JSON list of C-alpha atoms in Angstrom, two decimals:
[
{"chain": "V", "resi": 844, "resn": "ASN", "atom": "CA", "xyz": [0.00, 0.00, 0.00]},
{"chain": "V", "resi": 845, "resn": "ALA", "atom": "CA", "xyz": [1.24, 3.49, -0.87]},
{"chain": "V", "resi": 846, "resn": "GLY", "atom": "CA", "xyz": [-0.83, 5.07, 1.93]},
{"chain": "V", "resi": 847, "resn": "VAL", "atom": "CA", "xyz": [-1.48, 8.76, 1.22]},
{"chain": "V", "resi": 848, "resn": "THR", "atom": "CA", "xyz": [0.12, 10.25, -1.86]},
{"chain": "V", "resi": 849, "resn": "GLN", "atom": "CA", "xyz": [0.29, 13.91, -2.87]},
{"chain": "V", "resi": 850, "resn": "THR", "atom": "CA", "xyz": [1.23, 15.64, -6.10]},
{"chain": "V", "resi": 851, "resn": "PRO", "atom": "CA", "xyz": [3.14, 17.75, -6.84]},
{"chain": "V", "resi": 852, "resn": "LYS", "atom": "CA", "xyz": [5.91, 17.69, -4.23]},
{"chain": "V", "resi": 853, "resn": "PHE", "atom": "CA", "xyz": [7.02, 21.25, -5.00]},
{"chain": "V", "resi": 854, "resn": "GLN", "atom": "CA", "xyz": [5.36, 24.15, -6.83]},
{"chain": "V", "resi": 855, "resn": "VAL", "atom": "CA", "xyz": [6.17, 27.80, -7.44]},
{"chain": "V", "resi": 856, "resn": "LEU", "atom": "CA", "xyz": [3.34, 30.10, -8.52]},
{"chain": "V", "resi": 857, "resn": "LYS", "atom": "CA", "xyz": [3.03, 33.76, -9.32]},
{"chain": "V", "resi": 858, "resn": "THR", "atom": "CA", "xyz": [0.42, 35.84, -7.53]},
{"chain": "V", "resi": 859, "resn": "GLY", "atom": "CA", "xyz": [-2.96, 35.37, -9.18]},
{"chain": "V", "resi": 860, "resn": "GLN", "atom": "CA", "xyz": [-2.22, 31.99, -10.75]},
{"chain": "V", "resi": 861, "resn": "SER", "atom": "CA", "xyz": [-4.37, 28.99, -9.98]},
{"chain": "V", "resi": 862, "resn": "MET", "atom": "CA", "xyz": [-3.48, 25.39, -9.27]},
{"chain": "V", "resi": 863, "resn": "THR", "atom": "CA", "xyz": [-4.88, 22.17, -7.85]},
{"chain": "V", "resi": 864, "resn": "LEU", "atom": "CA", "xyz": [-3.12, 20.00, -5.29]},
{"chain": "V", "resi": 865, "resn": "GLN", "atom": "CA", "xyz": [-3.96, 16.33, -5.63]},
{"chain": "V", "resi": 866, "resn": "CYS", "atom": "CA", "xyz": [-4.30, 13.76, -2.84]},
{"chain": "V", "resi": 867, "resn": "ALA", "atom": "CA", "xyz": [-5.13, 10.07, -3.02]},
{"chain": "V", "resi": 868, "resn": "GLN", "atom": "CA", "xyz": [-5.32, 7.29, -0.44]},
{"chain": "V", "resi": 869, "resn": "ASP", "atom": "CA", "xyz": [-5.51, 3.53, -0.91]},
{"chain": "V", "resi": 870, "resn": "MET", "atom": "CA", "xyz": [-6.60, 2.55, 2.61]},
{"chain": "V", "resi": 871, "resn": "ASN", "atom": "CA", "xyz": [-10.36, 2.66, 1.91]},
{"chain": "V", "resi": 872, "resn": "HIS", "atom": "CA", "xyz": [-10.70, 5.51, 4.41]},
{"chain": "V", "resi": 873, "resn": "ASN", "atom": "CA", "xyz": [-13.89, 7.54, 4.60]},
{"chain": "V", "resi": 874, "resn": "SER", "atom": "CA", "xyz": [-12.46, 10.81, 5.96]},
{"chain": "V", "resi": 875, "resn": "MET", "atom": "CA", "xyz": [-9.91, 13.03, 4.26]},
{"chain": "V", "resi": 876, "resn": "TYR", "atom": "CA", "xyz": [-8.32, 16.31, 5.33]},
{"chain": "V", "resi": 877, "resn": "TRP", "atom": "CA", "xyz": [-6.25, 19.21, 4.01]},
{"chain": "V", "resi": 878, "resn": "TYR", "atom": "CA", "xyz": [-3.89, 21.06, 6.39]},
{"chain": "V", "resi": 879, "resn": "ARG", "atom": "CA", "xyz": [-1.38, 23.82, 5.90]},
{"chain": "V", "resi": 880, "resn": "GLN", "atom": "CA", "xyz": [1.78, 24.34, 7.93]},
{"chain": "V", "resi": 881, "resn": "ASP", "atom": "CA", "xyz": [3.59, 27.66, 8.02]},
{"chain": "V", "resi": 882, "resn": "PRO", "atom": "CA", "xyz": [7.23, 27.85, 9.16]},
{"chain": "V", "resi": 883, "resn": "GLY", "atom": "CA", "xyz": [7.67, 27.12, 12.87]},
{"chain": "V", "resi": 884, "resn": "MET", "atom": "CA", "xyz": [3.96, 26.50, 13.36]},
{"chain": "V", "resi": 885, "resn": "GLY", "atom": "CA", "xyz": [1.70, 23.54, 13.94]},
{"chain": "V", "resi": 886, "resn": "LEU", "atom": "CA", "xyz": [-0.73, 22.31, 11.28]},
{"chain": "V", "resi": 887, "resn": "ARG", "atom": "CA", "xyz": [-4.02, 24.12, 10.65]},
{"chain": "V", "resi": 888, "resn": "LEU", "atom": "CA", "xyz": [-7.05, 22.46, 9.07]},
{"chain": "V", "resi": 889, "resn": "ILE", "atom": "CA", "xyz": [-8.25, 24.01, 5.80]},
{"chain": "V", "resi": 890, "resn": "TYR", "atom": "CA", "xyz": [-11.08, 21.68, 4.71]},
{"chain": "V", "resi": 891, "resn": "TYR", "atom": "CA", "xyz": [-12.15, 18.15, 5.43]},
{"chain": "V", "resi": 892, "resn": "SER", "atom": "CA", "xyz": [-14.42, 15.54, 3.96]},
{"chain": "V", "resi": 893, "resn": "ALA", "atom": "CA", "xyz": [-16.11, 13.15, 6.36]},
{"chain": "V", "resi": 894, "resn": "SER", "atom": "CA", "xyz": [-17.32, 10.93, 3.53]},
{"chain": "V", "resi": 895, "resn": "GLU", "atom": "CA", "xyz": [-17.56, 10.78, -0.23]},
{"chain": "V", "resi": 896, "resn": "GLY", "atom": "CA", "xyz": [-19.76, 13.60, -1.46]},
{"chain": "V", "resi": 897, "resn": "THR", "atom": "CA", "xyz": [-19.41, 15.83, 1.61]},
{"chain": "V", "resi": 898, "resn": "THR", "atom": "CA", "xyz": [-16.96, 18.62, 2.43]},
{"chain": "V", "resi": 899, "resn": "ASP", "atom": "CA", "xyz": [-16.76, 21.12, 5.29]},
{"chain": "V", "resi": 900, "resn": "LYS", "atom": "CA", "xyz": [-14.66, 24.11, 6.24]},
{"chain": "V", "resi": 901, "resn": "GLY", "atom": "CA", "xyz": [-11.88, 23.89, 8.79]},
{"chain": "V", "resi": 902, "resn": "GLU", "atom": "CA", "xyz": [-10.02, 26.67, 10.60]},
{"chain": "V", "resi": 903, "resn": "VAL", "atom": "CA", "xyz": [-8.58, 28.50, 7.58]},
{"chain": "V", "resi": 904, "resn": "PRO", "atom": "CA", "xyz": [-10.74, 27.87, 4.46]},
{"chain": "V", "resi": 905, "resn": "ASN", "atom": "CA", "xyz": [-10.56, 31.33, 2.84]},
{"chain": "V", "resi": 906, "resn": "GLY", "atom": "CA", "xyz": [-8.92, 31.31, -0.59]},
{"chain": "V", "resi": 907, "resn": "TYR", "atom": "CA", "xyz": [-9.35, 27.56, -1.10]},
{"chain": "V", "resi": 908, "resn": "ASN", "atom": "CA", "xyz": [-11.86, 25.17, -2.62]},
{"chain": "V", "resi": 909, "resn": "VAL", "atom": "CA", "xyz": [-11.96, 21.39, -2.40]},
{"chain": "V", "resi": 910, "resn": "SER", "atom": "CA", "xyz": [-13.44, 18.49, -4.31]},
{"chain": "V", "resi": 911, "resn": "ARG", "atom": "CA", "xyz": [-13.99, 14.98, -3.01]},
{"chain": "V", "resi": 912, "resn": "LEU", "atom": "CA", "xyz": [-13.81, 13.33, -6.41]},
{"chain": "V", "resi": 913, "resn": "ASN", "atom": "CA", "xyz": [-14.46, 9.81, -5.12]},
{"chain": "V", "resi": 914, "resn": "LYS", "atom": "CA", "xyz": [-13.62, 7.84, -2.00]},
{"chain": "V", "resi": 915, "resn": "ARG", "atom": "CA", "xyz": [-9.91, 7.76, -2.87]},
{"chain": "V", "resi": 916, "resn": "GLU", "atom": "CA", "xyz": [-9.26, 11.32, -4.01]},
{"chain": "V", "resi": 917, "resn": "PHE", "atom": "CA", "xyz": [-9.55, 14.75, -2.38]},
{"chain": "V", "resi": 918, "resn": "SER", "atom": "CA", "xyz": [-8.20, 17.80, -4.21]},
{"chain": "V", "resi": 919, "resn": "LEU", "atom": "CA", "xyz": [-7.44, 21.32, -2.99]},
{"chain": "V", "resi": 920, "resn": "ARG", "atom": "CA", "xyz": [-7.69, 24.25, -5.39]},
{"chain": "V", "resi": 921, "resn": "LEU", "atom": "CA", "xyz": [-6.22, 27.72, -5.12]},
{"chain": "V", "resi": 922, "resn": "GLU", "atom": "CA", "xyz": [-8.19, 29.90, -7.56]},
{"chain": "V", "resi": 923, "resn": "SER", "atom": "CA", "xyz": [-6.01, 33.02, -7.28]},
{"chain": "V", "resi": 924, "resn": "ALA", "atom": "CA", "xyz": [-2.85, 32.36, -5.35]},
{"chain": "V", "resi": 925, "resn": "ALA", "atom": "CA", "xyz": [-1.53, 34.96, -2.89]},
{"chain": "V", "resi": 926, "resn": "PRO", "atom": "CA", "xyz": [1.88, 35.16, -1.16]},
{"chain": "V", "resi": 927, "resn": "SER", "atom": "CA", "xyz": [0.10, 34.46, 2.16]},
{"chain": "V", "resi": 928, "resn": "GLN", "atom": "CA", "xyz": [-0.66, 30.98, 0.82]},
{"chain": "V", "resi": 929, "resn": "THR", "atom": "CA", "xyz": [3.03, 30.10, 0.72]},
{"chain": "V", "resi": 930, "resn": "SER", "atom": "CA", "xyz": [3.13, 27.06, 2.96]},
{"chain": "V", "resi": 931, "resn": "VAL", "atom": "CA", "xyz": [3.51, 23.30, 3.15]},
{"chain": "V", "resi": 932, "resn": "TYR", "atom": "CA", "xyz": [0.25, 21.50, 2.46]},
{"chain": "V", "resi": 933, "resn": "PHE", "atom": "CA", "xyz": [-0.50, 18.11, 3.96]},
{"chain": "V", "resi": 934, "resn": "CYS", "atom": "CA", "xyz": [-3.30, 15.76, 3.09]},
{"chain": "V", "resi": 935, "resn": "ALA", "atom": "CA", "xyz": [-4.48, 13.13, 5.58]},
{"chain": "V", "resi": 936, "resn": "SER", "atom": "CA", "xyz": [-7.04, 10.34, 5.77]},
{"chain": "V", "resi": 937, "resn": "ALA", "atom": "CA", "xyz": [-8.72, 8.39, 8.55]},
{"chain": "V", "resi": 938, "resn": "GLY", "atom": "CA", "xyz": [-10.93, 5.36, 8.86]},
{"chain": "V", "resi": 939, "resn": "LEU", "atom": "CA", "xyz": [-14.54, 5.37, 10.01]},
{"chain": "V", "resi": 940, "resn": "ARG", "atom": "CA", "xyz": [-13.83, 3.89, 13.43]},
{"chain": "V", "resi": 941, "resn": "ASN", "atom": "CA", "xyz": [-11.42, 6.54, 14.68]},
{"chain": "V", "resi": 942, "resn": "THR", "atom": "CA", "xyz": [-11.06, 9.77, 12.77]},
{"chain": "V", "resi": 943, "resn": "ASP", "atom": "CA", "xyz": [-8.37, 11.04, 15.11]},
{"chain": "V", "resi": 944, "resn": "THR", "atom": "CA", "xyz": [-5.86, 8.42, 14.00]},
{"chain": "V", "resi": 945, "resn": "GLN", "atom": "CA", "xyz": [-4.94, 10.15, 10.80]},
{"chain": "V", "resi": 946, "resn": "TYR", "atom": "CA", "xyz": [-2.40, 9.10, 8.19]},
{"chain": "V", "resi": 947, "resn": "PHE", "atom": "CA", "xyz": [-0.56, 11.92, 6.48]},
{"chain": "V", "resi": 948, "resn": "GLY", "atom": "CA", "xyz": [0.96, 12.31, 3.06]},
{"chain": "V", "resi": 949, "resn": "PRO", "atom": "CA", "xyz": [4.48, 13.65, 2.40]},
{"chain": "V", "resi": 950, "resn": "GLY", "atom": "CA", "xyz": [3.33, 17.21, 1.74]},
{"chain": "V", "resi": 951, "resn": "THR", "atom": "CA", "xyz": [3.41, 19.75, -1.10]},
{"chain": "V", "resi": 952, "resn": "ARG", "atom": "CA", "xyz": [5.75, 22.72, -0.70]},
{"chain": "V", "resi": 953, "resn": "LEU", "atom": "CA", "xyz": [4.12, 25.74, -2.35]},
{"chain": "V", "resi": 954, "resn": "THR", "atom": "CA", "xyz": [5.74, 29.11, -2.87]},
{"chain": "V", "resi": 955, "resn": "VAL", "atom": "CA", "xyz": [3.72, 32.04, -4.20]},
{"chain": "V", "resi": 956, "resn": "LEU", "atom": "CA", "xyz": [5.80, 34.93, -5.50]},
{"chain": "F", "resi": 503, "resn": "ASP", "atom": "CA", "xyz": [-11.41, 21.11, 22.98]},
{"chain": "F", "resi": 504, "resn": "ALA", "atom": "CA", "xyz": [-9.05, 21.35, 25.94]},
{"chain": "F", "resi": 505, "resn": "LYS", "atom": "CA", "xyz": [-5.76, 23.11, 25.37]},
{"chain": "F", "resi": 506, "resn": "THR", "atom": "CA", "xyz": [-2.39, 21.51, 26.00]},
{"chain": "F", "resi": 507, "resn": "THR", "atom": "CA", "xyz": [0.90, 22.93, 27.22]},
{"chain": "F", "resi": 508, "resn": "GLN", "atom": "CA", "xyz": [4.22, 21.41, 26.23]},
{"chain": "F", "resi": 509, "resn": "PRO", "atom": "CA", "xyz": [7.82, 22.56, 26.73]},
{"chain": "F", "resi": 510, "resn": "PRO", "atom": "CA", "xyz": [9.18, 24.01, 23.48]},
{"chain": "F", "resi": 511, "resn": "SER", "atom": "CA", "xyz": [12.30, 21.82, 23.42]},
{"chain": "F", "resi": 512, "resn": "MET", "atom": "CA", "xyz": [14.06, 18.92, 25.12]},
{"chain": "F", "resi": 513, "resn": "ASP", "atom": "CA", "xyz": [17.29, 17.00, 24.69]},
{"chain": "F", "resi": 514, "resn": "CYS", "atom": "CA", "xyz": [17.85, 13.30, 25.26]},
{"chain": "F", "resi": 515, "resn": "ALA", "atom": "CA", "xyz": [20.93, 11.09, 25.02]},
{"chain": "F", "resi": 516, "resn": "GLU", "atom": "CA", "xyz": [20.79, 8.30, 22.48]},
{"chain": "F", "resi": 517, "resn": "GLY", "atom": "CA", "xyz": [19.79, 4.99, 24.08]},
{"chain": "F", "resi": 518, "resn": "ARG", "atom": "CA", "xyz": [18.17, 6.64, 27.08]},
{"chain": "F", "resi": 519, "resn": "ALA", "atom": "CA", "xyz": [14.45, 7.04, 27.73]},
{"chain": "F", "resi": 520, "resn": "ALA", "atom": "CA", "xyz": [12.89, 10.24, 26.46]},
{"chain": "F", "resi": 521, "resn": "ASN", "atom": "CA", "xyz": [10.07, 11.53, 28.68]},
{"chain": "F", "resi": 522, "resn": "LEU", "atom": "CA", "xyz": [7.93, 14.20, 27.06]},
{"chain": "F", "resi": 523, "resn": "PRO", "atom": "CA", "xyz": [5.44, 15.95, 29.37]},
{"chain": "F", "resi": 524, "resn": "CYS", "atom": "CA", "xyz": [2.10, 17.49, 28.47]},
{"chain": "F", "resi": 525, "resn": "ASN", "atom": "CA", "xyz": [-0.28, 19.48, 30.66]},
{"chain": "F", "resi": 526, "resn": "HIS", "atom": "CA", "xyz": [-4.01, 19.40, 29.91]},
{"chain": "F", "resi": 527, "resn": "SER", "atom": "CA", "xyz": [-5.56, 20.71, 33.11]},
{"chain": "F", "resi": 528, "resn": "THR", "atom": "CA", "xyz": [-8.96, 21.50, 31.52]},
{"chain": "F", "resi": 529, "resn": "ILE", "atom": "CA", "xyz": [-9.47, 18.08, 29.96]},
{"chain": "F", "resi": 530, "resn": "SER", "atom": "CA", "xyz": [-13.01, 16.70, 30.09]},
{"chain": "F", "resi": 531, "resn": "GLY", "atom": "CA", "xyz": [-13.90, 13.21, 31.20]},
{"chain": "F", "resi": 532, "resn": "ASN", "atom": "CA", "xyz": [-14.56, 11.92, 27.70]},
{"chain": "F", "resi": 533, "resn": "GLU", "atom": "CA", "xyz": [-11.57, 13.50, 25.98]},
{"chain": "F", "resi": 534, "resn": "TYR", "atom": "CA", "xyz": [-8.66, 11.40, 24.81]},
{"chain": "F", "resi": 535, "resn": "VAL", "atom": "CA", "xyz": [-4.98, 12.31, 24.77]},
{"chain": "F", "resi": 536, "resn": "TYR", "atom": "CA", "xyz": [-3.29, 11.80, 21.39]},
{"chain": "F", "resi": 537, "resn": "TRP", "atom": "CA", "xyz": [0.37, 12.02, 20.48]},
{"chain": "F", "resi": 538, "resn": "TYR", "atom": "CA", "xyz": [1.74, 12.64, 17.00]},
{"chain": "F", "resi": 539, "resn": "ARG", "atom": "CA", "xyz": [5.26, 13.42, 15.86]},
{"chain": "F", "resi": 540, "resn": "GLN", "atom": "CA", "xyz": [6.68, 15.17, 12.83]},
{"chain": "F", "resi": 541, "resn": "ILE", "atom": "CA", "xyz": [10.13, 14.31, 11.64]},
{"chain": "F", "resi": 542, "resn": "HIS", "atom": "CA", "xyz": [11.73, 17.15, 9.71]},
{"chain": "F", "resi": 543, "resn": "SER", "atom": "CA", "xyz": [9.71, 18.14, 6.63]},
{"chain": "F", "resi": 544, "resn": "GLN", "atom": "CA", "xyz": [7.59, 14.97, 6.70]},
{"chain": "F", "resi": 545, "resn": "GLY", "atom": "CA", "xyz": [3.89, 14.54, 7.39]},
{"chain": "F", "resi": 546, "resn": "PRO", "atom": "CA", "xyz": [2.91, 13.96, 11.04]},
{"chain": "F", "resi": 547, "resn": "GLN", "atom": "CA", "xyz": [2.89, 10.38, 12.26]},
{"chain": "F", "resi": 548, "resn": "TYR", "atom": "CA", "xyz": [0.42, 8.96, 14.80]},
{"chain": "F", "resi": 549, "resn": "ILE", "atom": "CA", "xyz": [2.15, 7.51, 17.89]},
{"chain": "F", "resi": 550, "resn": "ILE", "atom": "CA", "xyz": [-0.36, 6.56, 20.57]},
{"chain": "F", "resi": 551, "resn": "HIS", "atom": "CA", "xyz": [-3.51, 7.66, 22.36]},
{"chain": "F", "resi": 552, "resn": "GLY", "atom": "CA", "xyz": [-5.30, 6.96, 25.65]},
{"chain": "F", "resi": 553, "resn": "LEU", "atom": "CA", "xyz": [-8.21, 7.96, 27.87]},
{"chain": "F", "resi": 554, "resn": "LYS", "atom": "CA", "xyz": [-7.24, 7.22, 31.46]},
{"chain": "F", "resi": 555, "resn": "ASN", "atom": "CA", "xyz": [-5.30, 3.98, 31.56]},
{"chain": "F", "resi": 556, "resn": "ASN", "atom": "CA", "xyz": [-1.65, 3.82, 30.65]},
{"chain": "F", "resi": 557, "resn": "GLU", "atom": "CA", "xyz": [-1.06, 2.60, 27.12]},
{"chain": "F", "resi": 558, "resn": "THR", "atom": "CA", "xyz": [1.87, 0.94, 25.38]},
{"chain": "F", "resi": 559, "resn": "ASN", "atom": "CA", "xyz": [2.53, 0.04, 21.77]},
{"chain": "F", "resi": 560, "resn": "GLU", "atom": "CA", "xyz": [5.56, -0.78, 19.68]},
{"chain": "F", "resi": 561, "resn": "MET", "atom": "CA", "xyz": [6.59, 2.86, 19.47]},
{"chain": "F", "resi": 562, "resn": "ALA", "atom": "CA", "xyz": [5.99, 4.33, 22.92]},
{"chain": "F", "resi": 563, "resn": "SER", "atom": "CA", "xyz": [4.22, 4.32, 26.27]},
{"chain": "F", "resi": 564, "resn": "LEU", "atom": "CA", "xyz": [1.69, 6.86, 27.45]},
{"chain": "F", "resi": 565, "resn": "ILE", "atom": "CA", "xyz": [1.34, 7.56, 31.17]},
{"chain": "F", "resi": 566, "resn": "ILE", "atom": "CA", "xyz": [-1.74, 9.58, 32.18]},
{"chain": "F", "resi": 567, "resn": "THR", "atom": "CA", "xyz": [-1.99, 10.88, 35.75]},
{"chain": "F", "resi": 568, "resn": "GLU", "atom": "CA", "xyz": [-4.89, 9.76, 37.87]},
{"chain": "F", "resi": 569, "resn": "ASP", "atom": "CA", "xyz": [-6.53, 13.21, 37.75]},
{"chain": "F", "resi": 570, "resn": "ARG", "atom": "CA", "xyz": [-5.92, 13.24, 33.95]},
{"chain": "F", "resi": 571, "resn": "LYS", "atom": "CA", "xyz": [-4.53, 16.76, 34.08]},
{"chain": "F", "resi": 572, "resn": "SER", "atom": "CA", "xyz": [-1.19, 15.74, 32.64]},
{"chain": "F", "resi": 573, "resn": "SER", "atom": "CA", "xyz": [0.48, 12.96, 30.73]},
{"chain": "F", "resi": 574, "resn": "THR", "atom": "CA", "xyz": [3.93, 11.79, 29.68]},
{"chain": "F", "resi": 575, "resn": "LEU", "atom": "CA", "xyz": [4.98, 10.18, 26.43]},
{"chain": "F", "resi": 576, "resn": "ILE", "atom": "CA", "xyz": [7.88, 7.79, 26.94]},
{"chain": "F", "resi": 577, "resn": "LEU", "atom": "CA", "xyz": [10.21, 6.63, 24.16]},
{"chain": "F", "resi": 578, "resn": "PRO", "atom": "CA", "xyz": [12.02, 3.85, 26.02]},
{"chain": "F", "resi": 579, "resn": "HIS", "atom": "CA", "xyz": [15.30, 3.79, 24.07]},
{"chain": "F", "resi": 580, "resn": "ALA", "atom": "CA", "xyz": [15.59, 6.96, 22.02]},
{"chain": "F", "resi": 581, "resn": "THR", "atom": "CA", "xyz": [17.53, 6.84, 18.75]},
{"chain": "F", "resi": 582, "resn": "LEU", "atom": "CA", "xyz": [18.73, 9.63, 16.50]},
{"chain": "F", "resi": 583, "resn": "ARG", "atom": "CA", "xyz": [15.76, 8.88, 14.23]},
{"chain": "F", "resi": 584, "resn": "ASP", "atom": "CA", "xyz": [13.43, 9.93, 17.06]},
{"chain": "F", "resi": 585, "resn": "THR", "atom": "CA", "xyz": [14.55, 13.54, 16.69]},
{"chain": "F", "resi": 586, "resn": "ALA", "atom": "CA", "xyz": [11.29, 15.29, 15.80]},
{"chain": "F", "resi": 587, "resn": "VAL", "atom": "CA", "xyz": [8.56, 17.66, 16.95]},
{"chain": "F", "resi": 588, "resn": "TYR", "atom": "CA", "xyz": [6.11, 15.87, 19.25]},
{"chain": "F", "resi": 589, "resn": "TYR", "atom": "CA", "xyz": [2.52, 17.07, 19.47]},
{"chain": "F", "resi": 590, "resn": "CYS", "atom": "CA", "xyz": [0.16, 16.36, 22.37]},
{"chain": "F", "resi": 591, "resn": "ILE", "atom": "CA", "xyz": [-3.50, 16.77, 21.36]},
{"chain": "F", "resi": 592, "resn": "VAL", "atom": "CA", "xyz": [-6.64, 16.39, 23.44]},
{"chain": "F", "resi": 593, "resn": "ARG", "atom": "CA", "xyz": [-9.73, 15.24, 21.56]},
{"chain": "F", "resi": 594, "resn": "LEU", "atom": "CA", "xyz": [-13.15, 13.78, 21.95]},
{"chain": "F", "resi": 595, "resn": "ASP", "atom": "CA", "xyz": [-13.43, 10.18, 20.82]},
{"chain": "F", "resi": 596, "resn": "GLY", "atom": "CA", "xyz": [-13.10, 10.15, 17.04]},
{"chain": "F", "resi": 597, "resn": "SER", "atom": "CA", "xyz": [-16.41, 8.41, 16.58]},
{"chain": "F", "resi": 598, "resn": "SER", "atom": "CA", "xyz": [-18.26, 11.52, 17.74]},
{"chain": "F", "resi": 599, "resn": "ASN", "atom": "CA", "xyz": [-16.50, 14.10, 15.60]},
{"chain": "F", "resi": 600, "resn": "THR", "atom": "CA", "xyz": [-14.92, 14.46, 12.21]},
{"chain": "F", "resi": 601, "resn": "GLY", "atom": "CA", "xyz": [-11.28, 14.39, 13.31]},
{"chain": "F", "resi": 602, "resn": "LYS", "atom": "CA", "xyz": [-10.51, 18.10, 13.53]},
{"chain": "F", "resi": 603, "resn": "LEU", "atom": "CA", "xyz": [-7.15, 17.81, 15.23]},
{"chain": "F", "resi": 604, "resn": "ILE", "atom": "CA", "xyz": [-5.75, 21.02, 16.72]},
{"chain": "F", "resi": 605, "resn": "PHE", "atom": "CA", "xyz": [-1.96, 21.02, 16.50]},
{"chain": "F", "resi": 606, "resn": "GLY", "atom": "CA", "xyz": [-0.10, 23.34, 18.86]},
{"chain": "F", "resi": 607, "resn": "GLN", "atom": "CA", "xyz": [3.59, 24.09, 18.51]},
{"chain": "F", "resi": 608, "resn": "GLY", "atom": "CA", "xyz": [4.70, 20.87, 20.18]},
{"chain": "F", "resi": 609, "resn": "THR", "atom": "CA", "xyz": [8.01, 19.88, 21.78]},
{"chain": "F", "resi": 610, "resn": "THR", "atom": "CA", "xyz": [11.14, 19.65, 19.66]},
{"chain": "F", "resi": 611, "resn": "LEU", "atom": "CA", "xyz": [13.04, 16.59, 20.88]},
{"chain": "F", "resi": 612, "resn": "GLN", "atom": "CA", "xyz": [16.71, 16.48, 19.97]},
{"chain": "F", "resi": 613, "resn": "VAL", "atom": "CA", "xyz": [18.33, 13.07, 20.49]},
{"chain": "F", "resi": 614, "resn": "LYS", "atom": "CA", "xyz": [22.08, 13.45, 20.82]},
{"chain": "F", "resi": 615, "resn": "PRO", "atom": "CA", "xyz": [24.78, 10.79, 20.31]}
]
């Protein structure tokens, strides 16, 4: 099993550009999450999806949209990137029984110039 | 959710036990204590969790005080690969929420040769 995979690993954008971060999991998990981590800080939840077809806002949703494409995939879209969105983005998934035992992907390092 | 307090940094000699404290004086009776760690630049990794009894798994032991206001994560024989940021998180049982983990700034553990 690959666990949680994320693409791309690195990305540089100019202000105003758009992009989609991809996340996939092969553990048949129901819940999926997007976090961001700024330098020296803990992770903050952007959006989550408790099950296929549902999405909800986390702590810091402004400037982002998400799509739960199917049970395996959960994408994060930046419509008009801003320098404040420079961060490391982590995707995570969790099973139905215990959503607090989350499995994280390797992260996407995004720089917005 | 109850807040946690952790020391910002700790050192440990390789091969010795690493004891990482966490204060959660406002914890409620049905809230669990979770520990995650984040090795440099990687996604967080689940370590262990408990409610009131002490817990042990292949990675670590979790000691929760009788009044549940504090806990200690123990890595019995620390190695250089255990150098990481350790996060203590207090949460309701995952079955009753959607896994919105709140990551603080954690404790940076430096294991030294």
